[in-house]
Amino acid sequence: MPNGNIVVTEERGTRVITLRRPSKKNAITQDMYREMSHAIDTAQNNSDIRCMIITGGSGVFTAGDDIEDFLKADASQPEMLSNGAKFLYSLALNAKPIIAAVDGASIGMGTVMLFHCDYVLASNAATFSAPYIHLGLVPVGAASLLMPNTMGYQRAFAMLVMGRTFSAAEAHAAGFVNTVVSPGHTEVEARKVAREICRLPAEAVATSRRLLRAPPEELTRRIDQEGHLFGERLKSEEAVAAFNAFANRKKR
Ligand SMILES: C/C=C/C(=O)SCCNC(=O)CCNC(=O)[C@H](O)C(C)(C)COP(=O)(O)OP(=O)(O)OC[C@H]1O[C@@H](n2cnc3c(N)ncnc32)[C@H](O)[C@@H]1OP(=O)(O)O
């Protein structure tokens, strides 16, 4: 049953997917992944939907995967994280333009999903990180393929292997943010971009987009490779110590 943490609306040919779990900085639970996948998958054969927007609302995009889920997902329950993997497949196989509106922190999967999106708007309060390394983990979601392709090896190394955070200006310079706007304005601007895309000839958009992007099978192959290594790392001492440190950080 939907619990309101993902809100899906439709307006003038655009499906808007909003992460709404502000008390947890929009950290993404497995239920949220399932609902986002459903929203993307069901748009594919719906000719009324010309593009999609993913937004976290104002103040934060998402704190990434819910770390409590990581703690629950031990070796005996590998299916615990499978909705995250399905969401990545939904992104990789998606054939409709997705616009992301990022206002505030974008962490982990928040940042990775941007590299599957087609147009990214950020406020100048946005920050971008994929701090897998600090959790003893490795990249997921074909990030190890898409990030170096988009922003070059050295920047990808800084983000993925050193765990550095990029400002909106750095993300723009790195080429994965199209436009930087004032805080509170990302959604308005995303709707303008959506209207622009909706006015274009849909079939030509779909074919041009397909030409520009890595083939879906290449993406899913890398997603699977990374997912296998990620699953191994989840059980590592380094990772378990990092998850526990996060869970206990306010109790100390
Ligand atoms: C396969 C994909 C993997 C990934 O996505 S890896 C990335 C995982 N994410 C992270 O490592 C980020 C962890 N979170 C943080 O570093 C911080 O939070 C923030 C910088 C996002 C915000 O800091 P601040 O403004 O000080 O808020 P706060 O008090 O830390 O958080 C507010 C509430 O949100 C919960 N929360 C934040 N992020 C997560 C998360 N990722 N998973 C689960 N809960 C999270 C906290 O615990 C707390 O909750 P309470 O008020 O009940 O103590």
XYZ file of C-alpha atoms and ligand atoms in Angstrom:
305
model
C 0.000 0.000 0.000
C 1.352 3.468 -0.841
C 2.244 5.360 2.344
C 2.602 8.811 0.838
C 6.409 8.853 0.696
C 6.203 8.826 -3.098
C 3.613 11.076 -4.691
C 2.841 10.642 -8.384
C 0.865 13.272 -10.249
C 0.214 14.052 -13.890
C -0.042 17.383 -15.577
C -0.096 18.258 -19.264
C 1.752 15.189 -20.515
C 4.250 15.081 -17.639
C 4.332 12.537 -14.828
C 5.782 14.097 -11.684
C 7.347 11.717 -9.157
C 7.937 13.408 -5.801
C 9.952 11.939 -2.936
C 8.198 13.047 0.218
C 9.781 11.742 3.393
C 11.131 14.994 4.823
C 11.594 13.695 8.379
C 14.241 11.287 7.006
C 15.690 13.623 4.385
C 13.824 11.667 1.709
C 15.946 8.543 2.394
C 14.617 5.886 0.018
C 13.050 2.748 1.455
C 12.363 -0.407 -0.516
C 8.656 0.533 -0.731
C 9.615 3.892 -2.189
C 11.813 2.181 -4.786
C 8.914 -0.083 -5.737
C 6.573 2.869 -6.185
C 9.078 4.853 -8.246
C 9.725 1.832 -10.501
C 5.994 1.400 -10.983
C 5.608 5.075 -11.922
C 8.399 4.819 -14.520
C 7.410 1.402 -15.902
C 3.741 2.294 -16.369
C 4.690 5.470 -18.253
C 6.387 3.453 -21.005
C 3.260 2.394 -22.902
C 1.169 5.408 -21.973
C 1.217 7.753 -24.949
C -0.339 10.541 -22.845
C 2.923 10.776 -20.903
C 5.657 12.527 -22.876
C 8.187 13.036 -20.087
C 8.710 12.720 -16.342
C 10.043 14.847 -13.512
C 11.708 13.423 -10.402
C 11.864 15.883 -7.518
C 12.520 15.886 -3.796
C 10.633 19.115 -3.236
C 12.386 21.979 -1.478
C 15.421 21.695 0.793
C 16.652 18.181 0.027
C 16.654 15.817 -2.945
C 17.372 12.571 -1.137
C 19.785 11.174 1.471
C 20.012 8.039 -0.697
C 19.212 4.518 0.383
C 17.649 4.075 3.789
C 20.644 2.877 5.792
C 18.396 0.941 8.178
C 17.544 -1.295 5.204
C 21.247 -2.040 4.742
C 21.476 -3.255 8.314
C 18.506 -5.567 7.813
C 19.817 -6.929 4.501
C 22.240 -9.560 5.728
C 23.312 -12.564 3.704
C 20.180 -14.489 4.651
C 17.921 -11.818 3.172
C 19.458 -10.738 -0.142
C 15.963 -9.943 -1.465
C 15.789 -7.093 1.075
C 17.372 -4.692 -1.407
C 15.902 -6.056 -4.623
C 13.499 -3.156 -5.167
C 16.510 -0.847 -5.419
C 17.932 -3.087 -8.136
C 14.576 -3.127 -9.959
C 14.440 0.662 -9.815
C 17.837 0.817 -11.502
C 16.557 -1.466 -14.256
C 13.509 0.796 -14.666
C 15.841 3.751 -15.189
C 18.129 1.862 -17.564
C 15.234 0.602 -19.716
C 13.158 3.791 -19.579
C 12.461 5.334 -23.004
C 10.992 8.698 -21.975
C 12.906 11.843 -21.023
C 13.309 12.365 -17.284
C 14.012 15.774 -15.764
C 15.436 15.899 -12.236
C 14.864 18.845 -9.887
C 17.492 18.913 -7.130
C 17.153 21.424 -4.298
C 19.493 20.521 -1.417
C 21.508 17.382 -0.759
C 21.608 14.589 -3.302
C 23.393 11.583 -1.825
C 24.173 8.058 -3.024
C 21.362 6.776 -5.203
C 20.099 10.347 -5.435
C 23.198 11.304 -7.376
C 23.446 8.056 -9.328
C 19.906 8.386 -10.677
C 20.790 11.800 -12.126
C 23.181 10.127 -14.551
C 20.228 8.178 -15.979
C 18.165 11.363 -16.286
C 18.080 13.520 -19.400
C 18.019 17.014 -17.946
C 19.086 18.055 -14.450
C 18.107 21.271 -12.718
C 19.785 22.152 -9.444
C 19.446 25.012 -7.021
C 22.641 26.651 -5.875
C 21.944 25.074 -2.470
C 22.273 21.609 -4.021
C 25.181 19.308 -3.171
C 26.037 16.033 -4.850
C 27.813 13.030 -3.425
C 27.999 9.292 -3.859
C 29.783 8.378 -0.619
C 29.788 4.626 -1.066
C 33.416 4.511 -0.053
C 32.658 5.997 3.385
C 30.174 3.168 3.927
C 32.707 0.536 2.807
C 30.656 0.042 -0.359
C 31.181 0.261 -4.117
C 29.231 2.160 -6.807
C 25.863 0.923 -8.038
C 23.440 1.738 -10.845
C 26.060 1.731 -13.619
C 27.651 4.750 -11.920
C 31.092 3.303 -12.648
C 30.228 3.499 -16.353
C 28.083 6.635 -16.581
C 30.040 8.937 -14.284
C 33.443 8.686 -16.028
C 31.670 8.923 -19.411
C 29.863 12.093 -18.403
C 32.433 13.977 -16.374
C 35.765 12.311 -17.092
C 37.741 9.797 -15.078
C 39.375 12.178 -12.587
C 36.152 13.810 -11.454
C 34.463 10.414 -11.251
C 37.378 9.183 -9.131
C 37.005 12.162 -6.777
C 33.299 11.485 -6.360
C 33.155 7.698 -6.353
C 36.479 6.592 -4.911
C 37.354 9.566 -2.683
C 33.753 10.241 -1.679
C 34.002 13.980 -2.355
C 30.938 16.217 -2.412
C 30.375 18.519 -5.403
C 28.655 21.895 -5.175
C 26.022 22.875 -7.742
C 28.647 24.969 -9.545
C 31.060 22.004 -9.642
C 28.305 19.692 -10.868
C 27.445 22.186 -13.590
C 31.107 22.461 -14.596
C 31.359 18.659 -14.548
C 28.507 18.487 -17.058
C 25.836 16.580 -15.181
C 23.741 19.605 -14.195
C 22.194 21.601 -17.061
C 21.015 24.664 -15.181
C 21.515 26.161 -11.719
C 18.650 28.225 -10.291
C 17.775 29.839 -6.958
C 16.670 27.620 -4.058
C 12.938 26.938 -4.198
C 12.789 27.359 -7.979
C 13.849 23.956 -9.299
C 10.342 22.542 -9.715
C 9.003 25.606 -11.517
C 11.953 25.467 -13.896
C 11.578 21.700 -14.340
C 7.969 22.208 -15.408
C 9.108 24.752 -18.005
C 11.631 22.247 -19.391
C 8.926 19.555 -19.386
C 6.585 21.770 -21.387
C 9.383 22.411 -23.883
C 9.993 18.663 -24.285
C 6.260 17.883 -24.497
C 5.928 20.226 -27.476
C 8.566 18.293 -29.472
C 7.647 15.435 -31.863
C 7.515 12.414 -29.539
C 8.798 9.738 -31.926
C 11.770 11.847 -33.024
C 12.547 12.586 -29.358
C 12.479 8.878 -28.533
C 14.728 7.909 -31.460
C 17.208 10.761 -30.926
C 17.370 9.977 -27.225
C 18.083 6.310 -27.968
C 20.943 7.307 -30.287
C 22.518 9.484 -27.595
C 22.407 6.999 -24.782
C 24.390 3.885 -23.886
C 22.464 0.773 -24.996
C 20.171 -0.474 -22.197
C 21.808 -3.920 -22.245
C 25.211 -2.331 -21.563
C 23.717 -0.491 -18.601
C 21.959 -3.537 -17.163
C 25.126 -5.626 -17.552
C 27.088 -3.065 -15.509
C 24.244 -2.766 -12.980
C 24.422 -6.530 -12.458
C 28.235 -6.537 -12.116
C 28.186 -3.697 -9.603
C 25.203 -5.202 -7.768
C 27.091 -8.461 -7.262
C 30.101 -6.644 -5.776
C 27.821 -4.354 -3.729
C 26.112 -7.421 -2.233
C 29.517 -8.815 -1.250
C 30.544 -5.500 0.305
C 27.322 -5.227 2.352
C 28.533 -8.160 4.435
C 32.047 -6.767 4.899
C 33.358 -5.642 8.268
C 34.017 -2.172 6.862
C 30.424 -1.742 5.735
C 28.738 -3.176 8.832
C 30.882 -0.902 11.035
C 29.887 2.133 8.944
C 26.140 1.307 9.080
C 26.298 0.815 12.842
C 28.217 4.058 13.273
C 25.431 5.885 11.391
C 22.670 4.149 13.357
C 24.350 4.920 16.682
C 25.706 8.368 15.969
C 23.131 10.203 18.093
C 23.293 7.733 20.961
C 26.973 8.414 21.701
C 22.682 1.626 -3.221
C 22.640 3.025 -2.796
C 23.333 3.414 -1.695
C 23.249 4.780 -1.168
O 22.381 5.564 -1.468
S 24.537 5.157 -0.118
C 24.158 6.692 0.596
C 23.488 6.517 1.910
N 23.227 7.826 2.503
C 24.086 8.479 3.325
O 25.192 8.028 3.615
C 23.581 9.766 3.909
C 23.316 9.628 5.378
N 22.707 10.862 5.936
C 23.434 11.954 6.245
O 24.632 12.039 6.033
C 22.700 13.100 6.879
O 21.525 12.595 7.465
C 22.320 14.255 5.933
C 23.614 14.956 5.458
C 21.519 13.769 4.727
C 21.443 15.294 6.676
O 22.070 15.684 7.878
P 21.246 16.521 8.958
O 20.664 17.724 8.307
O 22.154 16.731 10.135
O 20.005 15.594 9.376
P 20.034 14.239 10.218
O 19.641 14.543 11.629
O 21.309 13.492 10.008
O 18.861 13.386 9.498
C 17.486 13.633 9.732
C 16.803 12.291 9.914
O 16.939 11.574 8.684
C 17.530 10.308 8.946
N 18.338 9.908 7.794
C 19.116 10.709 7.041
N 19.685 10.011 6.056
C 19.250 8.736 6.204
C 19.486 7.531 5.473
N 20.247 7.516 4.384
N 18.881 6.413 5.911
C 18.077 6.413 6.983
N 17.817 7.526 7.700
C 18.393 8.667 7.310
C 18.374 10.527 10.184
O 18.629 9.294 10.841
C 17.471 11.437 10.991
O 16.470 10.640 11.565
P 16.056 10.866 13.121
O 15.615 12.301 13.204
O 14.940 9.902 13.360
O 17.275 10.577 13.916
